[in-house]
Coordinates of N, CA and C and ligand atoms in Angstrom, one line a residue:
M1 N -19.8 17.7 17.8 CA -18.6 16.8 17.6 C -18.0 17.1 16.2
K2 N -16.7 17.4 16.2 CA -16.0 17.6 14.9 C -15.7 16.2 14.3
R3 N -15.6 16.2 13.0 CA -15.4 14.9 12.3 C -14.0 15.0 11.6
I4 N -13.1 14.0 12.0 CA -11.8 13.9 11.5 C -11.6 12.8 10.5
V5 N -11.1 13.1 9.3 CA -10.7 12.0 8.4 C -9.2 12.0 8.3
V6 N -8.6 10.8 8.5 CA -7.1 10.7 8.5 C -6.7 10.0 7.2
L7 N -5.7 10.5 6.5 CA -5.2 9.9 5.3 C -3.8 9.3 5.6
I8 N -3.6 8.1 5.3 CA -2.4 7.4 5.5 C -1.9 6.7 4.2
S9 N -0.6 6.3 4.3 CA -0.1 5.5 3.1 C 0.6 4.2 3.6
G10 N 0.9 4.1 4.9 CA 1.7 3.0 5.4 C 1.3 2.5 6.8
R11 N 2.4 2.5 7.6 CA 2.3 2.0 9.0 C 1.2 2.6 9.8
G12 N 1.0 3.9 9.7 CA -0.1 4.5 10.4 C 0.1 4.7 11.9
S13 N 1.3 4.8 12.4 CA 1.5 4.9 13.8 C 1.1 6.3 14.3
T14 N 1.2 7.3 13.4 CA 0.8 8.7 13.8 C -0.8 8.7 13.9
M15 N -1.4 8.1 12.9 CA -2.9 8.0 13.0 C -3.3 7.3 14.3
E16 N -2.6 6.2 14.6 CA -2.9 5.5 15.9 C -2.9 6.5 17.1
A17 N -1.8 7.3 17.1 CA -1.6 8.2 18.2 C -2.8 9.2 18.3
I18 N -3.3 9.6 17.1 CA -4.4 10.6 17.1 C -5.7 9.9 17.6
V19 N -5.9 8.7 17.1 CA -7.1 8.0 17.5 C -7.1 7.7 19.0
Q20 N -6.0 7.4 19.5 CA -5.9 7.0 20.9 C -6.1 8.3 21.8
R21 N -5.4 9.3 21.4 CA -5.5 10.6 22.3 C -6.8 11.2 22.2
C22 N -7.5 11.1 21.0 CA -8.8 11.6 20.8 C -9.8 11.0 21.8
A23 N -9.7 9.6 21.9 CA -10.6 8.9 22.8 C -10.2 9.1 24.3
A24 N -8.9 9.0 24.6 CA -8.4 9.1 26.0 C -8.7 10.5 26.6
E25 N -8.6 11.5 25.8 CA -8.8 12.9 26.3 C -10.2 13.4 26.0
A26 N -11.0 12.6 25.4 CA -12.4 13.0 25.1 C -12.5 14.3 24.4
W27 N -11.8 14.4 23.3 CA -11.8 15.6 22.4 C -13.3 15.8 22.0
P28 N -13.7 17.0 21.6 CA -15.0 17.2 21.0 C -15.0 16.8 19.5
A29 N -14.5 15.6 19.3 CA -14.3 15.2 17.9 C -14.2 13.6 17.9
H30 N -14.3 13.1 16.7 CA -14.0 11.7 16.5 C -13.4 11.4 15.1
V31 N -12.6 10.4 15.1 CA -12.1 10.0 13.8 C -13.2 9.2 13.1
V32 N -13.7 9.7 11.9 CA -14.8 9.1 11.3 C -14.4 8.2 10.1
A33 N -13.1 8.3 9.7 CA -12.6 7.4 8.6 C -11.1 7.5 8.5
V34 N -10.5 6.4 8.1 CA -9.1 6.3 7.7 C -9.1 5.9 6.3
V35 N -8.4 6.8 5.5 CA -8.4 6.6 4.0 C -6.9 6.4 3.6
S36 N -6.7 5.4 2.8 CA -5.3 5.1 2.3 C -5.2 5.1 0.8
N37 N -4.1 5.5 0.3 CA -3.9 5.3 -1.2 C -3.2 4.0 -1.5
R38 N -3.0 3.2 -0.4 CA -2.4 1.8 -0.7 C -3.3 0.8 0.1
G39 N -3.7 -0.2 -0.6 CA -4.5 -1.2 0.0 C -3.8 -2.0 1.0
D40 N -2.5 -2.1 0.9 CA -1.7 -2.9 1.9 C -1.2 -2.1 3.0
A41 N -1.6 -0.9 3.2 CA -1.1 0.0 4.3 C -1.5 -0.7 5.7
K42 N -0.4 -0.9 6.5 CA -0.6 -1.6 7.8 C -1.6 -0.9 8.7
G43 N -1.6 0.4 8.6 CA -2.5 1.2 9.4 C -4.0 0.9 9.3
L44 N -4.4 0.3 8.1 CA -5.8 0.0 7.9 C -6.2 -1.1 8.9
K45 N -5.3 -2.0 9.2 CA -5.6 -3.1 10.1 C -6.0 -2.5 11.5
F46 N -5.2 -1.6 12.0 CA -5.5 -0.9 13.3 C -6.9 -0.3 13.2
A47 N -7.1 0.4 12.1 CA -8.4 1.1 12.0 C -9.6 0.1 12.0
V48 N -9.5 -1.0 11.3 CA -10.5 -2.0 11.3 C -10.7 -2.6 12.6
A49 N -9.6 -2.9 13.3 CA -9.6 -3.5 14.7 C -10.3 -2.5 15.6
H50 N -10.3 -1.2 15.4 CA -10.9 -0.3 16.3 C -12.3 0.1 15.8
G51 N -12.8 -0.6 14.8 CA -14.2 -0.3 14.3 C -14.3 1.0 13.5
L52 N -13.2 1.5 13.0 CA -13.3 2.7 12.2 C -13.5 2.4 10.7
P53 N -14.4 3.1 10.1 CA -14.6 3.0 8.7 C -13.3 3.2 7.9
T54 N -13.0 2.4 6.9 CA -11.8 2.6 6.1 C -12.2 2.7 4.6
A55 N -11.3 3.3 3.9 CA -11.5 3.3 2.4 C -10.1 3.3 1.8
V56 N -10.0 2.7 0.6 CA -8.8 2.7 -0.2 C -9.0 3.4 -1.5
V57 N -8.2 4.4 -1.9 CA -8.3 5.0 -3.2 C -6.9 4.8 -3.8
A58 N -6.7 3.7 -4.6 CA -5.4 3.3 -5.0 C -4.9 4.1 -6.2
H59 N -3.9 4.9 -5.9 CA -3.5 5.9 -6.9 C -3.1 5.4 -8.2
E60 N -2.5 4.1 -8.2 CA -2.1 3.6 -9.5 C -3.2 3.2 -10.4
Q61 N -4.4 3.2 -9.9 CA -5.6 2.9 -10.7 C -6.2 4.1 -11.5
Y62 N -5.5 5.2 -11.3 CA -6.0 6.4 -12.0 C -5.0 6.9 -13.0
G63 N -5.5 7.4 -14.1 CA -4.7 7.8 -15.2 C -3.9 9.0 -15.0
S64 N -4.3 9.9 -14.1 CA -3.6 11.1 -13.9 C -3.7 11.5 -12.4
R65 N -2.9 12.4 -12.0 CA -2.9 12.9 -10.6 C -4.3 13.6 -10.3
E66 N -4.8 14.3 -11.3 CA -6.0 15.0 -11.1 C -7.2 14.0 -10.9
A67 N -7.2 12.9 -11.7 CA -8.2 11.9 -11.5 C -8.2 11.3 -10.1
F68 N -6.9 11.0 -9.7 CA -6.8 10.4 -8.3 C -7.3 11.4 -7.3
D69 N -6.9 12.7 -7.4 CA -7.3 13.7 -6.4 C -8.8 13.8 -6.4
T70 N -9.4 13.8 -7.5 CA -10.9 13.9 -7.6 C -11.6 12.7 -6.9
A71 N -11.1 11.5 -7.2 CA -11.6 10.3 -6.5 C -11.4 10.3 -5.0
L72 N -10.2 10.8 -4.6 CA -9.9 10.9 -3.2 C -10.9 11.9 -2.5
A73 N -11.1 13.0 -3.1 CA -12.0 14.0 -2.5 C -13.4 13.5 -2.4
T74 N -13.8 12.8 -3.4 CA -15.2 12.2 -3.4 C -15.3 11.2 -2.2
T75 N -14.3 10.4 -2.1 CA -14.3 9.4 -0.9 C -14.3 10.1 0.4
I76 N -13.4 11.1 0.5 CA -13.4 11.9 1.8 C -14.7 12.6 2.1
D77 N -15.3 13.2 1.1 CA -16.5 14.0 1.3 C -17.7 13.2 1.8
H78 N -17.6 11.9 1.4 CA -18.7 11.0 1.8 C -18.7 10.9 3.4
F79 N -17.6 11.2 4.0 CA -17.5 11.2 5.5 C -17.8 12.6 6.1
E80 N -18.0 13.6 5.3 CA -18.3 14.9 5.8 C -17.4 15.4 6.9
P81 N -16.1 15.5 6.6 CA -15.1 15.9 7.6 C -15.1 17.4 7.9
D82 N -14.8 17.7 9.1 CA -14.4 19.1 9.4 C -13.0 19.4 9.2
V83 N -12.2 18.3 9.4 CA -10.7 18.4 9.2 C -10.2 17.2 8.6
V84 N -9.2 17.3 7.7 CA -8.6 16.2 7.0 C -7.1 16.2 7.4
V85 N -6.6 15.1 7.9 CA -5.3 15.0 8.6 C -4.4 14.1 7.8
L86 N -3.3 14.6 7.2 CA -2.4 13.7 6.5 C -1.4 13.1 7.5
A87 N -1.4 11.8 7.6 CA -0.5 11.2 8.6 C 0.4 10.1 7.9
G88 N 1.5 10.6 7.4 CA 2.4 9.7 6.7 C 1.7 9.4 5.3
F89 N 1.0 10.4 4.8 CA 0.4 10.3 3.5 C 1.4 10.7 2.4
M90 N 1.6 9.9 1.4 CA 2.8 10.0 0.5 C 2.5 10.5 -0.9
R91 N 1.4 11.0 -1.2 CA 1.1 11.5 -2.5 C 0.9 13.1 -2.5
I92 N 1.6 13.7 -3.4 CA 1.5 15.2 -3.5 C 0.1 15.5 -4.1
L93 N -0.6 16.5 -3.5 CA -1.9 16.8 -3.8 C -2.0 18.1 -4.6
G94 N -2.9 18.1 -5.6 CA -3.0 19.3 -6.5 C -3.8 20.4 -5.9
V95 N -3.7 21.5 -6.7 CA -4.3 22.8 -6.2 C -5.8 22.6 -5.9
P96 N -6.6 22.0 -6.8 CA -8.1 21.9 -6.5 C -8.3 21.2 -5.3
F97 N -7.6 20.1 -5.0 CA -7.8 19.3 -3.8 C -7.5 20.2 -2.6
V98 N -6.3 20.8 -2.6 CA -5.9 21.6 -1.4 C -6.8 22.8 -1.2
S99 N -7.3 23.4 -2.3 CA -8.3 24.5 -2.1 C -9.6 24.1 -1.5
R100 N -10.0 22.9 -1.9 CA -11.3 22.4 -1.4 C -11.3 22.3 0.2
Y101 N -10.1 21.9 0.7 CA -10.0 21.8 2.2 C -9.2 22.9 2.8
E102 N -9.2 24.0 2.2 CA -8.3 25.1 2.7 C -8.6 25.4 4.2
H103 N -7.5 25.5 4.9 CA -7.5 25.8 6.3 C -8.1 24.7 7.2
R104 N -8.3 23.6 6.6 CA -8.8 22.4 7.4 C -8.1 21.1 6.9
L105 N -6.9 21.3 6.3 CA -6.1 20.2 5.9 C -4.7 20.3 6.5
M106 N -4.3 19.3 7.3 CA -3.1 19.4 8.1 C -2.2 18.3 7.7
N107 N -0.9 18.5 8.0 CA 0.2 17.5 7.7 C 1.2 17.5 8.8
I108 N 1.8 16.4 9.0 CA 3.1 16.4 9.8 C 4.2 16.0 8.9
H109 N 5.3 16.8 9.0 CA 6.4 16.6 8.1 C 7.6 16.3 9.0
P110 N 8.4 15.3 8.7 CA 9.5 14.9 9.7 C 10.8 15.7 9.5
S111 N 10.6 17.1 9.6 CA 11.8 17.9 9.6 C 11.4 19.2 10.3
L112 N 12.4 20.1 10.6 CA 12.1 21.4 11.2 C 11.9 22.3 10.0
L113 N 10.7 22.4 9.5 CA 10.5 23.3 8.3 C 10.8 24.8 8.7
P114 N 11.3 25.6 7.8 CA 11.4 25.3 6.3 C 12.6 24.5 5.8
A115 N 13.4 24.0 6.7 CA 14.5 23.1 6.3 C 13.9 21.8 5.8
F116 N 14.4 21.3 4.7 CA 14.2 19.9 4.3 C 12.7 19.6 3.9
A117 N 12.1 20.4 3.1 CA 10.8 20.1 2.5 C 11.1 18.9 1.6
G118 N 10.0 18.1 1.4 CA 10.1 17.0 0.4 C 10.5 15.7 1.1
L119 N 11.2 14.8 0.4 CA 11.4 13.4 0.9 C 12.8 13.3 1.5
H120 N 13.0 12.1 2.1 CA 14.3 11.7 2.7 C 14.9 12.8 3.6
T121 N 14.1 13.3 4.5 CA 14.5 14.4 5.4 C 15.6 14.0 6.3
H122 N 15.5 12.7 6.9 CA 16.5 12.3 7.9 C 17.9 12.2 7.3
R123 N 17.9 11.6 6.1 CA 19.2 11.4 5.4 C 19.8 12.8 5.1
R124 N 18.9 13.7 4.6 CA 19.4 15.1 4.3 C 19.9 15.8 5.5
A125 N 19.2 15.6 6.7 CA 19.7 16.3 7.9 C 21.0 15.8 8.4
L126 N 21.2 14.4 8.2 CA 22.5 13.8 8.6 C 23.6 14.3 7.7
E127 N 23.3 14.4 6.4 CA 24.3 14.8 5.4 C 24.7 16.2 5.6
A128 N 23.7 17.1 6.1 CA 24.0 18.5 6.3 C 24.8 18.7 7.6
G129 N 24.9 17.6 8.4 CA 25.6 17.8 9.7 C 24.7 18.5 10.8
C130 N 23.4 18.5 10.6 CA 22.5 19.2 11.6 C 22.7 18.6 13.0
K131 N 22.7 19.4 14.0 CA 22.7 18.9 15.4 C 21.4 18.8 16.0
L132 N 20.4 19.4 15.4 CA 19.0 19.2 15.8 C 18.2 18.8 14.6
A133 N 17.2 17.9 14.8 CA 16.2 17.5 13.8 C 14.9 17.6 14.5
G134 N 13.8 17.2 13.8 CA 12.5 17.4 14.4 C 11.4 17.2 13.5
A135 N 10.2 17.7 13.8 CA 9.0 17.5 13.0 C 8.2 18.8 13.1
T136 N 7.4 19.0 12.1 CA 6.5 20.2 12.0 C 5.1 19.8 11.6
V137 N 4.1 20.3 12.3 CA 2.7 20.2 11.9 C 2.4 21.5 11.2
H138 N 1.8 21.4 10.0 CA 1.5 22.6 9.3 C 0.2 22.4 8.5
F139 N -0.5 23.6 8.2 CA -1.6 23.5 7.3 C -1.1 23.3 5.9
V140 N -1.8 22.6 5.1 CA -1.3 22.2 3.8 C -1.7 23.3 2.8
T141 N -0.8 23.8 2.0 CA -1.0 24.7 0.9 C -0.5 24.1 -0.4
P142 N -0.8 24.7 -1.5 CA -0.3 24.0 -2.8 C 1.2 23.8 -2.8
E143 N 2.0 24.7 -2.2 CA 3.4 24.6 -2.2 C 3.8 23.5 -1.2
L144 N 4.5 22.5 -1.6 CA 4.8 21.4 -0.8 C 5.5 21.8 0.5
D145 N 4.9 21.3 1.7 CA 5.6 21.5 3.0 C 5.9 23.0 3.3
H146 N 5.1 23.9 2.8 CA 5.3 25.3 3.0 C 4.2 26.0 3.7
G147 N 3.2 25.3 4.2 CA 2.0 26.0 4.8 C 2.3 26.5 6.2
P148 N 1.3 27.3 6.7 CA 1.4 27.9 8.1 C 1.7 26.8 9.1
I149 N 2.7 27.1 10.0 CA 3.2 26.2 11.0 C 2.4 26.2 12.2
V150 N 1.9 25.1 12.7 CA 1.1 25.0 13.9 C 1.9 24.6 15.1
M151 N 2.8 23.7 14.9 CA 3.6 23.2 16.1 C 4.9 22.5 15.6
Q152 N 6.0 22.6 16.4 CA 7.2 22.0 16.0 C 7.8 21.3 17.3
A153 N 8.6 20.3 17.1 CA 9.4 19.8 18.2 C 10.8 19.4 17.6
A154 N 11.8 19.6 18.5 CA 13.2 19.3 18.1 C 13.7 18.2 18.9
V155 N 14.6 17.4 18.3 CA 15.3 16.4 19.0 C 16.8 16.5 18.6
P156 N 17.7 16.0 19.5 CA 19.1 16.1 19.1 C 19.5 15.0 18.0
V157 N 20.4 15.4 17.2 CA 21.0 14.4 16.3 C 22.3 13.9 17.0
L158 N 22.4 12.6 17.2 CA 23.6 12.1 17.8 C 24.6 11.6 16.8
A159 N 25.9 11.6 17.3 CA 27.0 11.3 16.4 C 26.8 9.8 15.8
S160 N 26.2 9.0 16.6 CA 26.0 7.6 16.3 C 24.8 7.4 15.4
D161 N 24.0 8.4 15.1 CA 22.8 8.2 14.3 C 22.9 7.7 12.9
D162 N 22.0 6.9 12.5 CA 21.8 6.6 11.1 C 20.4 7.0 10.8
E163 N 19.9 6.9 9.5 CA 18.6 7.3 9.2 C 17.5 6.7 10.1
A164 N 17.7 5.4 10.4 CA 16.7 4.7 11.1 C 16.6 5.2 12.6
T165 N 17.7 5.4 13.2 CA 17.7 5.8 14.6 C 17.2 7.2 14.7
L166 N 17.6 8.1 13.8 CA 17.1 9.5 13.8 C 15.6 9.5 13.6
A167 N 15.1 8.7 12.6 CA 13.7 8.7 12.3 C 12.9 8.2 13.5
A168 N 13.4 7.2 14.2 CA 12.7 6.7 15.4 C 12.6 7.8 16.5
R169 N 13.7 8.6 16.7 CA 13.7 9.6 17.7 C 12.7 10.7 17.3
V170 N 12.7 11.1 16.0 CA 11.7 12.1 15.5 C 10.3 11.6 15.7
L171 N 10.1 10.3 15.3 CA 8.7 9.7 15.3 C 8.1 9.8 16.7
E172 N 8.9 9.7 17.8 CA 8.4 9.8 19.1 C 7.8 11.1 19.4
V173 N 8.4 12.2 18.9 CA 7.9 13.5 19.2 C 6.7 13.8 18.2
E174 N 6.7 13.2 17.0 CA 5.6 13.3 16.1 C 4.3 12.8 16.8
H175 N 4.5 11.7 17.6 CA 3.3 11.1 18.2 C 2.8 12.0 19.4
Q176 N 3.6 12.9 19.8 CA 3.2 13.9 20.8 C 2.5 15.1 20.2
I177 N 3.2 15.7 19.2 CA 2.8 17.0 18.7 C 1.6 16.9 17.8
Y178 N 1.5 15.9 17.0 CA 0.4 15.9 16.0 C -1.0 15.7 16.7
P179 N -1.1 14.8 17.7 CA -2.4 14.8 18.4 C -2.7 16.2 19.1
Q180 N -1.7 16.8 19.7 CA -1.9 18.1 20.3 C -2.4 19.1 19.3
A181 N -1.8 19.2 18.1 CA -2.1 20.2 17.1 C -3.6 19.9 16.6
V182 N -3.9 18.7 16.4 CA -5.3 18.3 15.9 C -6.3 18.7 17.0
R183 N -5.9 18.4 18.3 CA -6.8 18.8 19.4 C -7.1 20.3 19.4
W184 N -6.0 21.1 19.3 CA -6.2 22.5 19.2 C -7.2 22.9 18.1
F185 N -7.0 22.2 16.9 CA -7.9 22.6 15.8 C -9.3 22.2 16.1
V186 N -9.6 21.0 16.6 CA -11.0 20.6 16.9 C -11.6 21.4 18.1
E187 N -10.7 22.0 18.9 CA -11.2 22.8 20.0 C -11.4 24.3 19.5
D188 N -11.1 24.5 18.2 CA -11.3 25.8 17.6 C -10.4 26.9 18.2
R189 N -9.2 26.4 18.5 CA -8.3 27.4 19.2 C -7.2 28.0 18.2
L190 N -7.3 27.6 17.0 CA -6.3 28.1 16.0 C -6.9 29.1 15.0
R191 N -6.2 30.1 14.7 CA -6.5 31.0 13.7 C -5.3 31.3 12.8
I192 N -5.5 31.4 11.5 CA -4.4 31.7 10.6 C -4.5 33.2 10.2
E193 N -3.5 34.0 10.6 CA -3.5 35.4 10.3 C -2.3 35.7 9.4
K194 N -2.5 36.1 8.2 CA -1.4 36.5 7.3 C -0.4 35.4 7.2
G195 N -0.9 34.1 7.2 CA 0.1 33.0 7.0 C 0.7 32.5 8.3
I196 N 0.3 33.1 9.4 CA 0.9 32.7 10.7 C -0.2 32.1 11.5
V197 N 0.0 31.0 12.2 CA -1.0 30.4 13.1 C -0.9 31.0 14.4
R198 N -2.1 31.5 14.9 CA -2.2 32.1 16.3 C -3.2 31.3 17.1
H199 N -3.0 31.3 18.4 CA -3.9 30.7 19.3 C -4.9 31.7 19.8
V200 N -6.2 31.4 19.7 CA -7.2 32.4 20.1 C -7.1 32.8 21.5
D201 N -6.6 32.0 22.4 CA -6.5 32.3 23.8 C -5.1 32.7 24.2
G202 N -4.3 33.0 23.2 CA -2.9 33.4 23.5 C -2.0 32.3 24.0
A203 N -2.4 31.1 24.0 CA -1.6 30.0 24.4 C -0.4 29.9 23.5
E204 N 0.7 29.4 24.1 CA 1.9 29.2 23.3 C 2.1 27.7 23.1
Q205 N 2.8 27.3 22.1 CA 3.1 25.9 21.9 C 3.7 25.3 23.2
G206 N 3.3 24.2 23.6 CA 3.8 23.5 24.7 C 3.2 24.0 26.0
R207 N 2.4 25.0 26.0 CA 1.7 25.5 27.2 C 0.2 25.6 26.9
A208 N -0.4 24.4 26.8 CA -1.8 24.3 26.4 C -2.7 24.9 27.5
Ligands
NHR1 N1 0.4 18.3 -1.1 C1 0.5 19.6 -1.1 N2 -0.1 20.2 -2.1 N3 1.1 20.3 -0.2 C2 1.7 19.7 0.8 O1 2.4 20.4 1.8 C3 1.7 18.3 0.9 C4 1.0 17.6 -0.1 C5 0.9 16.2 -0.1 C6 1.5 15.5 0.9 C7 3.0 15.3 2.9 C8 4.5 15.4 2.5 C9 5.5 15.4 3.6 O2 5.1 15.6 4.8 C10 2.3 16.1 1.9 C11 2.3 17.5 1.9 C12 4.8 13.1 -0.5 C13 5.8 13.7 -1.2 C14 6.2 13.1 -2.5 O3 7.2 13.5 -3.1 C15 6.4 14.8 -0.7 C16 6.0 15.4 0.5 C17 5.0 14.8 1.2 C18 4.4 13.6 0.7 N4 5.5 12.0 -3.0 C19 5.7 11.4 -4.3 C20 4.7 11.8 -5.3 O4 5.1 11.7 -6.5 C21 5.5 9.9 -4.2 C22 6.4 9.2 -3.1 C23 6.0 7.8 -2.7 O5 4.9 7.3 -3.1 O6 6.8 7.2 -1.9 O7 3.6 12.2 -5.0 O8 6.7 15.1 3.4
GAR2 C1 6.2 9.9 9.8 O1 7.5 10.1 10.2 C2 5.7 11.1 9.0 O2 6.2 12.3 9.4 C3 6.3 10.8 7.7 O3 6.2 9.4 7.5 C4 6.1 8.8 8.8 C5 4.8 8.1 8.8 O4 4.7 7.1 9.8 N1 5.7 11.5 6.6 C6 6.2 11.8 5.5 O5 7.4 11.5 5.2 C7 5.3 12.5 4.5 N2 6.0 12.6 3.3 P1 3.4 6.4 10.2 O6 2.8 5.8 8.9 O7 3.7 5.3 11.2 O8 2.4 7.4 10.8

């Protein structure tokens, strides 16, 4: 059984989707801990209610980003994860942290990368007049939102959209693709070749 640690900062709906699909589909894995950089993250309540171990590493209690990253890694390593999953985790991580979990650290970003790396993606997509928006699951590298792409999903941008309605439409597909991508990982079906993610059995996205 592979061991999944999920990092959150807030609501945790994406973490919920992963926990539920992992159980419902009997993945060869379990979520062994949910770790937050905010003590008031709503997602922690869901984790506790489901009997999952939780931990808080409050970033503001550390004097530097490096000190926070080190404390976070120490907390994560206590749970001996095979994969670390960022699910709405809102702190940029430094090179030593990213290197420690190289090729087993995943993120979901609410845009069609490489467009709109960074924050406020929905606002920026609306301002650019995009007709499609979406989400990207990728392996994390030191360069923000630039790692090898595992899976993407697109949704239409409607003329009536504001940031909230677009974010909600994108979130729906995030709840589909992130569990699928993590499942592929724990089933050992992903390989990274020259910065490109390949499926060992030749499967294509959307045709598991
Ligand atoms: N770290 C690295 N090295 N590489 C990535 O690809 C990362 C990462 C850490 C987080 C998630 C990411 C996203 O999907 C992620 C990817 C936070 C920020 C940010 O600017 C940007 C991107 C992402 C997460 N955070 C501010 C900071 O100063 C704080 C913002 C806040 O607290 O609200 O760290 O978009
Ligand atoms: C999701 O849309 C996720 O893609 C995004 O925050 C939301 C988290 O929702 N992540 C980022 O913006 C990372 N910078 P959740 O807490 O309900 O899973």
